[in-house]
CSV table of C-alpha atoms in Angstrom, one decimal:
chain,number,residue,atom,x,y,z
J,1,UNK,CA,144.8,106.0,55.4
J,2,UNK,CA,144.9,103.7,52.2
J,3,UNK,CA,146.3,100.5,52.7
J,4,UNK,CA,147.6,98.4,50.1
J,5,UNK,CA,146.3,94.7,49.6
J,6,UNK,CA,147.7,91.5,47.3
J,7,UNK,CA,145.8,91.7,44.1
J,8,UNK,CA,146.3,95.4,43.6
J,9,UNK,CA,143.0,96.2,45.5
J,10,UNK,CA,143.0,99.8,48.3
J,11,UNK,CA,141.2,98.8,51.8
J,12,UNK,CA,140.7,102.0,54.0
J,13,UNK,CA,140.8,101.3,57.3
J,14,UNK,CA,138.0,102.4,59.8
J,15,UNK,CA,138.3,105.7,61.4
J,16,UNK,CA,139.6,105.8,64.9
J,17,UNK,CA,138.6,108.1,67.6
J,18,UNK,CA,142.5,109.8,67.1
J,19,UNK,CA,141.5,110.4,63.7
J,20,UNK,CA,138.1,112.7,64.8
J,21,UNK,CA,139.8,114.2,67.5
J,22,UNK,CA,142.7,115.2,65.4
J,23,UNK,CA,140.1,116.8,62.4
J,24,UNK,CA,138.0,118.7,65.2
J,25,UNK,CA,140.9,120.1,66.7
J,26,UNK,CA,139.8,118.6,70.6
J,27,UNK,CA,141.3,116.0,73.2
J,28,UNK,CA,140.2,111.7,72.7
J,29,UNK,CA,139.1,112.4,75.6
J,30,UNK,CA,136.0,115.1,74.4
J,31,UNK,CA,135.3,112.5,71.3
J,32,UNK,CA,134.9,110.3,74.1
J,33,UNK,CA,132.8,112.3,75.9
J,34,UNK,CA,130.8,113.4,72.9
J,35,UNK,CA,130.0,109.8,72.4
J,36,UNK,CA,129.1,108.4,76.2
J,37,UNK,CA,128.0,112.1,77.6
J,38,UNK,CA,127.6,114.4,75.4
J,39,UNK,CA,125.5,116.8,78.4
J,40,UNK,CA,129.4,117.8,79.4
J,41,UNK,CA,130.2,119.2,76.1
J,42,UNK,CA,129.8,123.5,75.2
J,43,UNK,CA,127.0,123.2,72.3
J,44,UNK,CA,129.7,124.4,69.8
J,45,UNK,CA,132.2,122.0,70.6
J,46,UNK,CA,129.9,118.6,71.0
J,47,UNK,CA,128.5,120.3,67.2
J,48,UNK,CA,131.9,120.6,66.1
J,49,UNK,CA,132.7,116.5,67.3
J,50,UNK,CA,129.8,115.4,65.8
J,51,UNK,CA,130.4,117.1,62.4
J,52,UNK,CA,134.1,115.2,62.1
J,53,UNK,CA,132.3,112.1,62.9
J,54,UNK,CA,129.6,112.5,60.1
J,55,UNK,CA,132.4,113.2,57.8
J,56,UNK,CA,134.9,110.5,58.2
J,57,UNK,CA,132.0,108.1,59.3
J,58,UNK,CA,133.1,106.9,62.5
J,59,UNK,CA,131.3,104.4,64.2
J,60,UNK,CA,132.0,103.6,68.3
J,61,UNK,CA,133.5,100.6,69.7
J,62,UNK,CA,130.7,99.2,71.4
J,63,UNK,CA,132.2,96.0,72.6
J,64,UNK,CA,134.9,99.1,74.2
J,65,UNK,CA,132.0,101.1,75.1
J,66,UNK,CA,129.9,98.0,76.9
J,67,UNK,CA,132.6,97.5,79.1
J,68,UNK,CA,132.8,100.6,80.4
J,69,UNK,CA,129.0,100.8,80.6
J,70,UNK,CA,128.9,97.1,81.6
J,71,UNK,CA,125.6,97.1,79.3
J,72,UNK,CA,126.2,94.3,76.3
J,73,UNK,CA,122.5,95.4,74.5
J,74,UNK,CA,121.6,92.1,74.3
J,75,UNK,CA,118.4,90.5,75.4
J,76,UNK,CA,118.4,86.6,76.2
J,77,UNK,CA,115.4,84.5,74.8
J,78,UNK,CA,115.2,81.1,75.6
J,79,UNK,CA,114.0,79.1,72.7
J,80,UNK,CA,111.6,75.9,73.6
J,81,UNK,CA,112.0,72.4,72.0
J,82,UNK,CA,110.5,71.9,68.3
J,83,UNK,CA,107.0,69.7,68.7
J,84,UNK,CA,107.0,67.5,66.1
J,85,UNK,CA,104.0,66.3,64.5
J,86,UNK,CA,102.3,69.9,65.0
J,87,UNK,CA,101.4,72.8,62.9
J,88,UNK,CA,102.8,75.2,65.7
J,89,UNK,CA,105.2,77.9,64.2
J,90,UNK,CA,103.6,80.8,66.4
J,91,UNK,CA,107.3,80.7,68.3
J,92,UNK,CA,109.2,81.5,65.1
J,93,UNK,CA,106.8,84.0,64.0
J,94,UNK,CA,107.4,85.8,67.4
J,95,UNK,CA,111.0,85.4,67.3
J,96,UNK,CA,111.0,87.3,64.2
J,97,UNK,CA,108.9,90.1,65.6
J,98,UNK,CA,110.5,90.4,68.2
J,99,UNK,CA,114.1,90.8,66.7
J,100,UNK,CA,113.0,93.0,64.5
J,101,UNK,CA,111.6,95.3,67.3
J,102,UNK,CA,114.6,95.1,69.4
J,103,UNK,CA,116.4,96.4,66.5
J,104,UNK,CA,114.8,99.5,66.2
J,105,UNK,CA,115.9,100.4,69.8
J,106,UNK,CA,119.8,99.6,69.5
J,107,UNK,CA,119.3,96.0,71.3
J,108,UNK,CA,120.0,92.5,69.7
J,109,UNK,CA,118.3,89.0,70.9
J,110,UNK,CA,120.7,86.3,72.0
J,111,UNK,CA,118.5,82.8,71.6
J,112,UNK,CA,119.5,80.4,74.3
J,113,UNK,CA,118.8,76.2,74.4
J,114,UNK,CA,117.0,75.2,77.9
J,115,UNK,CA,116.5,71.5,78.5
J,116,UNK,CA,112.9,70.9,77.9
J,117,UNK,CA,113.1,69.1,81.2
J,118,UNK,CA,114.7,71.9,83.0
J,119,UNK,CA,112.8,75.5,83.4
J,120,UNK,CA,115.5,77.2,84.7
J,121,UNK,CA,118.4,75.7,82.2
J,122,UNK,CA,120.0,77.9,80.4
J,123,UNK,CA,119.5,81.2,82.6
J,124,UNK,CA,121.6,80.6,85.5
J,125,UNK,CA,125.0,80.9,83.1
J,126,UNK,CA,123.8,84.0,81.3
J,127,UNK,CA,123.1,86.0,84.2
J,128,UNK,CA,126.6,85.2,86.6
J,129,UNK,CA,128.4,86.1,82.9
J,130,UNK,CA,126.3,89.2,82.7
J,131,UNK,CA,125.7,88.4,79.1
J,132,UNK,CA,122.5,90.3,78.6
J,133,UNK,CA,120.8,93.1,79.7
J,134,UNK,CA,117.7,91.4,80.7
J,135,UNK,CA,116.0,88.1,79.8
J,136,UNK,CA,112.3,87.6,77.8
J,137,UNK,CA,110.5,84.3,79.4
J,138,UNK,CA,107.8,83.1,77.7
J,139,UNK,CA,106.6,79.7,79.4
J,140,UNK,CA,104.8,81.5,82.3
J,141,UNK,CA,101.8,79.2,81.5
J,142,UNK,CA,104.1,76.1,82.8
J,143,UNK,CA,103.8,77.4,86.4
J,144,UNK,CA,106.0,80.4,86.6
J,145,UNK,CA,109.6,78.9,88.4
J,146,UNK,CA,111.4,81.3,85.8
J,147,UNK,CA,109.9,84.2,87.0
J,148,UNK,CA,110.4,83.5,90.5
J,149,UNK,CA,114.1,82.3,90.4
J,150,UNK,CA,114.9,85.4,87.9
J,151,UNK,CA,112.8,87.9,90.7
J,152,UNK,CA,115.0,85.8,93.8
J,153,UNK,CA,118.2,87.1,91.9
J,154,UNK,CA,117.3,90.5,91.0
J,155,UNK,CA,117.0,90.1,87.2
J,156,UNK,CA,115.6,91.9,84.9
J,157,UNK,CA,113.2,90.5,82.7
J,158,UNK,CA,109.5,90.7,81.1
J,159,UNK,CA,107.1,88.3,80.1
J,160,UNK,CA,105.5,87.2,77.1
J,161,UNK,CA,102.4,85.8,78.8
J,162,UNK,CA,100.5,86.7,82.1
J,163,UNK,CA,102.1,85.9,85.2
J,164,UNK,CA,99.1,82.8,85.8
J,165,UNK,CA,99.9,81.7,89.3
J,166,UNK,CA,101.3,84.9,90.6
J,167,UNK,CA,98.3,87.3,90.1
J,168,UNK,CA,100.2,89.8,92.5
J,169,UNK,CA,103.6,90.1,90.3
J,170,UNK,CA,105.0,93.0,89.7
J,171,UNK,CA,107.0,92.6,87.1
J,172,UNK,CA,105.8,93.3,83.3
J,173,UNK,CA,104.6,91.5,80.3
J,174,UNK,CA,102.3,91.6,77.5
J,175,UNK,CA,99.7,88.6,76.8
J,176,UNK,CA,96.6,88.2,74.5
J,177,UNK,CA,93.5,87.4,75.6
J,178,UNK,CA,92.8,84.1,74.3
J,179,UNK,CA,89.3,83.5,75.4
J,180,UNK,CA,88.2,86.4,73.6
J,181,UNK,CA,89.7,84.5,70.9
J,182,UNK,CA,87.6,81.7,71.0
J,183,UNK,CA,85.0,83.5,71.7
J,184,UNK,CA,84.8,85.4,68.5
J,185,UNK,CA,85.5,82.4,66.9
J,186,UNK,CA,82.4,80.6,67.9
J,187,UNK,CA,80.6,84.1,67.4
J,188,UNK,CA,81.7,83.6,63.8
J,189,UNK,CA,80.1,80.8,63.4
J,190,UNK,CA,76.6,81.2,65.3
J,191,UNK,CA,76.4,84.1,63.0
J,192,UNK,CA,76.3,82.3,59.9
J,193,UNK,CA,73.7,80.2,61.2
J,194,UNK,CA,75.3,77.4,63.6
J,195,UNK,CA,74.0,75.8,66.6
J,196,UNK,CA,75.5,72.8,66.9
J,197,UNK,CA,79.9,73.9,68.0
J,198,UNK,CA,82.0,71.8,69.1
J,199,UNK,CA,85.0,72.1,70.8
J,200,UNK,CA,88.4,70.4,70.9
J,201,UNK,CA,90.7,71.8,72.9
J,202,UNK,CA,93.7,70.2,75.3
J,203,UNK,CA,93.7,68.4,78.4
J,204,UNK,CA,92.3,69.9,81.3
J,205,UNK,CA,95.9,70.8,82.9
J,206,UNK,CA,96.7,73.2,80.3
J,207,UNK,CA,96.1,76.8,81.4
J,208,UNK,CA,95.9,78.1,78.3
J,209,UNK,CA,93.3,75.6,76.8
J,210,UNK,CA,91.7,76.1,79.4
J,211,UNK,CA,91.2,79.7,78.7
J,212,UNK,CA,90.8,78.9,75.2
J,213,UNK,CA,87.8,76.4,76.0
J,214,UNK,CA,86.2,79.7,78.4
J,215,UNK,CA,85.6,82.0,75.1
J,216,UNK,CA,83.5,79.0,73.6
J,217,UNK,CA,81.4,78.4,76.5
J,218,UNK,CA,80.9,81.8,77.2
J,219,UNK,CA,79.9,82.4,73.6
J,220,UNK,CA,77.8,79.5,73.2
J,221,UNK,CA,75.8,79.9,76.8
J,222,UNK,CA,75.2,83.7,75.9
J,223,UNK,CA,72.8,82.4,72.6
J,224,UNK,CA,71.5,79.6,74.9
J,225,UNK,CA,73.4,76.6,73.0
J,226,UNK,CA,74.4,73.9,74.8
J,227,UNK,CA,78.0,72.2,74.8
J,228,UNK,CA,76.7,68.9,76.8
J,229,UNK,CA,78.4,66.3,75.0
J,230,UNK,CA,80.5,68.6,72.5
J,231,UNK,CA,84.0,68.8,73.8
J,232,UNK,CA,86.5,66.9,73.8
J,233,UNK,CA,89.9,67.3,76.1
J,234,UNK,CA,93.6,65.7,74.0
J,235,UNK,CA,97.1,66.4,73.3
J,236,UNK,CA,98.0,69.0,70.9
J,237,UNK,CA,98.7,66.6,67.8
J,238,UNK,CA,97.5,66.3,64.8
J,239,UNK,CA,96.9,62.2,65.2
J,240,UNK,CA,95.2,63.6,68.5
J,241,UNK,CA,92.7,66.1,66.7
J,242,UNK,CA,92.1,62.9,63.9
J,243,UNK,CA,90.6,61.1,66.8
J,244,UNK,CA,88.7,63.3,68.7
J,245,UNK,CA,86.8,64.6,65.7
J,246,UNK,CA,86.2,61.1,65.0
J,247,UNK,CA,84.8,60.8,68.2
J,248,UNK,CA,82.9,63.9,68.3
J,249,UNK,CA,81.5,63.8,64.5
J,250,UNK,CA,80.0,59.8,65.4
J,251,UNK,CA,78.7,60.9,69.1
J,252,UNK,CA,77.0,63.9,68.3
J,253,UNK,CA,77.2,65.1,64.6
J,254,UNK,CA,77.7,69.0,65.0
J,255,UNK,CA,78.1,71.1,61.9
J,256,UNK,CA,81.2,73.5,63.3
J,257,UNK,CA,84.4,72.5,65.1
J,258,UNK,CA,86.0,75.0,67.1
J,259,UNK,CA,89.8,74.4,67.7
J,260,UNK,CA,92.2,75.0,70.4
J,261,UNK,CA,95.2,74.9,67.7
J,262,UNK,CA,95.6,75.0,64.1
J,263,UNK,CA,97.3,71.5,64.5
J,264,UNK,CA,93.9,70.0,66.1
J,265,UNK,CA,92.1,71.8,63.2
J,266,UNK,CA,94.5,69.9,60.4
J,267,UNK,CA,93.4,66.5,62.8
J,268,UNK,CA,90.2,67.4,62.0
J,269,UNK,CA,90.4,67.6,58.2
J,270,UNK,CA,92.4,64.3,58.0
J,271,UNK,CA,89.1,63.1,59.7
J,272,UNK,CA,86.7,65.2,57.4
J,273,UNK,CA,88.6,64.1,54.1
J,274,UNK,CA,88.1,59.9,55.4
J,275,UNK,CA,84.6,60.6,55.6
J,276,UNK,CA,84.2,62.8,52.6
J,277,UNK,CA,82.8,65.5,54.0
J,278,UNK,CA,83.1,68.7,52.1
J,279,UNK,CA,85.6,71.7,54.3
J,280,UNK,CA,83.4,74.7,54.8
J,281,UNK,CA,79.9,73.4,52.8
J,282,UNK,CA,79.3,70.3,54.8
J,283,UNK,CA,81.0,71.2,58.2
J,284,UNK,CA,83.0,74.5,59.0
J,285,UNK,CA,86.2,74.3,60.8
J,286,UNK,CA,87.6,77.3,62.8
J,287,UNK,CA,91.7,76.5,64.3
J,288,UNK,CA,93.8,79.1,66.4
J,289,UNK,CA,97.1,81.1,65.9
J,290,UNK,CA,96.7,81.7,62.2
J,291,UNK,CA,99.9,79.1,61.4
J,292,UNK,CA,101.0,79.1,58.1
J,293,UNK,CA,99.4,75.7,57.3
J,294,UNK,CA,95.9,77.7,58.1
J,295,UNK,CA,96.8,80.1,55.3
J,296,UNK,CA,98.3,77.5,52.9
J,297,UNK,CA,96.3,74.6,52.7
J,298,UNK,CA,93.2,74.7,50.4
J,299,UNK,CA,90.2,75.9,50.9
J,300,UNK,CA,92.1,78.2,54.2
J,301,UNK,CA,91.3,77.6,57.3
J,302,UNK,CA,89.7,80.3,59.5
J,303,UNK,CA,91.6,80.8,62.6
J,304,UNK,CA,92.4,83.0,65.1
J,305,UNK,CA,95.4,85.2,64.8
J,306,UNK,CA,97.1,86.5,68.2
J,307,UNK,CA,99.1,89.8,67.1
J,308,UNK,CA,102.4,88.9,67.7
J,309,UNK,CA,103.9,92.1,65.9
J,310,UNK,CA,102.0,94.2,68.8
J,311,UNK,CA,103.4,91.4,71.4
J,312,UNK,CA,106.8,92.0,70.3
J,313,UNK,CA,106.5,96.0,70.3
J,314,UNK,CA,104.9,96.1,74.0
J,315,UNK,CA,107.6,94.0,74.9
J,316,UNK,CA,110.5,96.0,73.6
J,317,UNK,CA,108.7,98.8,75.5
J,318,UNK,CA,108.8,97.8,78.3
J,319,UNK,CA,112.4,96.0,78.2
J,320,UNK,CA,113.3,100.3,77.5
J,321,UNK,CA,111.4,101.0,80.8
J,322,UNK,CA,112.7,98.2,82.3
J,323,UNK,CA,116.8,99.2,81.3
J,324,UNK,CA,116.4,103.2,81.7
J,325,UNK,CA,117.5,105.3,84.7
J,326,UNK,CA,115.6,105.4,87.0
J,327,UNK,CA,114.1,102.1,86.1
J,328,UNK,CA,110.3,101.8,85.5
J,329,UNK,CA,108.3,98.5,85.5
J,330,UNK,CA,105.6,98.9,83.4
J,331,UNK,CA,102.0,97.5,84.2
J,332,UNK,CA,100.8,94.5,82.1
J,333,UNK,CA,99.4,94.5,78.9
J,334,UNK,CA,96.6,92.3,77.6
J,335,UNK,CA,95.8,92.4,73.7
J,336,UNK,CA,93.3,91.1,71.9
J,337,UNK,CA,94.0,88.4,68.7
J,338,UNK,CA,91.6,89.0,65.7
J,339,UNK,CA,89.8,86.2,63.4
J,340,UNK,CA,91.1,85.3,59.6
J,341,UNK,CA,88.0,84.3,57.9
J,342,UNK,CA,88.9,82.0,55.3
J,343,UNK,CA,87.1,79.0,53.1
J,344,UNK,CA,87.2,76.8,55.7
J,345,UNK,CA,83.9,78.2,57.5
């Protein structure tokens, strides 16, 4: 029905479920049901509902129809602290996937502030005001107290990253394999002729340099190179990555620099520009996670990119498993990142 408006303008209001029941000549109650169970409905009738909703374009109440499911469709992502002085936007990137993902199966992603401090902040509110369907924790790396509080309460959730100190988990989650990264990073460069990598990478506490750092020795002991003297262990900062190449080019002079992180790689060419060595023709330089820095700042950086798309996908998969009847945890899922070549090697 047309409803008039101040300035002479006509608003139609929405459709209402009186209004299809009333053209397809059945109860509220059977538009109801042709919505939320349609399996109860005689073929001919549920294809008669469904025409006089395609015709007046009615759309559900889901806020209506969430309380009667108790299901809101949304999935809680907590969202760590910026880093400052880093070229680290892999989080954003993912974010973005992933949203986009969860789209495509009817759900929406409801980003959450944690105290950096604080593992657990944030989750405890969301899940006694049954706010989300299930949660997405990605800081297993930092020793896994999400997954275990989340498990202790019966809540469902996957992981963006292998559950590291629970090797027996159950629950599912999707992770790339980052020392194959590494690896066919420093396999890039043997190939075109290098002996002499180095490696900087993050301090030894960090489970995921750490894993990092395995795909260059692994690659470098297979050709019989040795990496006595070529790595160097700091925080992931680009004032950080100035100072251990500085250390590492005066110590031992290689001719390649492997990189834990695109933000140790950009330390690297503050330290090459001081010393006016020439990106990619006197040294090569190789960072990791493909940042948008690698891509933008002259000659490129070669780095390795993780595929976050496919992250996000598996993830949404498995969130459907996860939230179907019966319920089905799905097995973990490793995938493997892929090198950018660019000027910079």
């Amino acid at each position: 029905m047309a409803v008039p408006r101040s300035g002479g303008h006509i608003s139609a209001a929405p459709p209402t479920l009186a209004d299809v029941a009333e053209l397809a000549g059945v109860s509220r109650q059977t538009v109801s049901n042709a919505v939320n169970n349609p399996d109860l409905l005689r073929a001919d009738t549920l294809a008669r509902v469904q025409d006089a909703i395609d015709k007046l374009g009615y759309q559900p109440n889901r806020a209506a129809r969430s309380l009667r499911t108790r299901a809101s469709h949304l999935i809680g992502l907590r969202m760590p602290a910026l880093q400052e002085g880093t070229a680290n936007a892999m989080m954003d990137r993912f974010v973005h996937s992933f949203v986009e993902a969860a789209a495509d199966t009817g759900y929406h992603v409801l980003l959450f502030y944690g105290d950096p401090a604080d593992p657990l902040d944030g989750y405890d509110e969301l899940l006694r005001s049954t706010a989300v369907d299930a949660f997405v924790v990605t800081d297993t790396h930092l020793g896994g107290q999400q997954t275990t509080w989340l498990q202790s309460r019966r809540a469902r959730f996957v992981s963006f990253g292998r559950p590291w100190t629970q090797p027996d988990a159950k629950h599912p989650w999707v992770d790339v394999d980052l020392a194959y990264g590494a690896e066919i990073a420093t396999e890039h460069l043997i190939e075109r002729g290098h002996s002499k990598i180095a490696w900087i990478g993050w301090h030894k506490d960090s489970l995921l340099g750490e894993e990092r750092r395995s795909g260059w020795i692994h690659a470098m002991h297979t050709h019989g190179l040795s990496t006595t003297g070529l790595a160097s262990r700091t925080e992931d900062s680009i004032s950080s990555g100035k100072a251990a190449a500085d250390a590492i080019l005066d110590e031992t002079e290689p001719t390649a620099l492997v990189c834990a992180s695109d933000t140790l790689a950009m330390g690297v060419l503050h330290a090459l520009f001081e010393r006016r060595l020439r990106l990619g023709e006197d040294i090569a330089v190789v960072g990791f996670d493909d940042s948008q820095v690698a891509q933008t700042v002259p000659p490129g950086i070669t780095s390795v990119r993780p595929p976050l798309e496919e992250a996000a996908r598996e993830l949404v998969k498995a969130l459907e498993q996860l939230l179907a009847t019966p319920s089905y945890a799905a097995p973990g899922v490793m995938l493997k990142p892929a090198l950018t070549v660019r000027g910079s090697s």
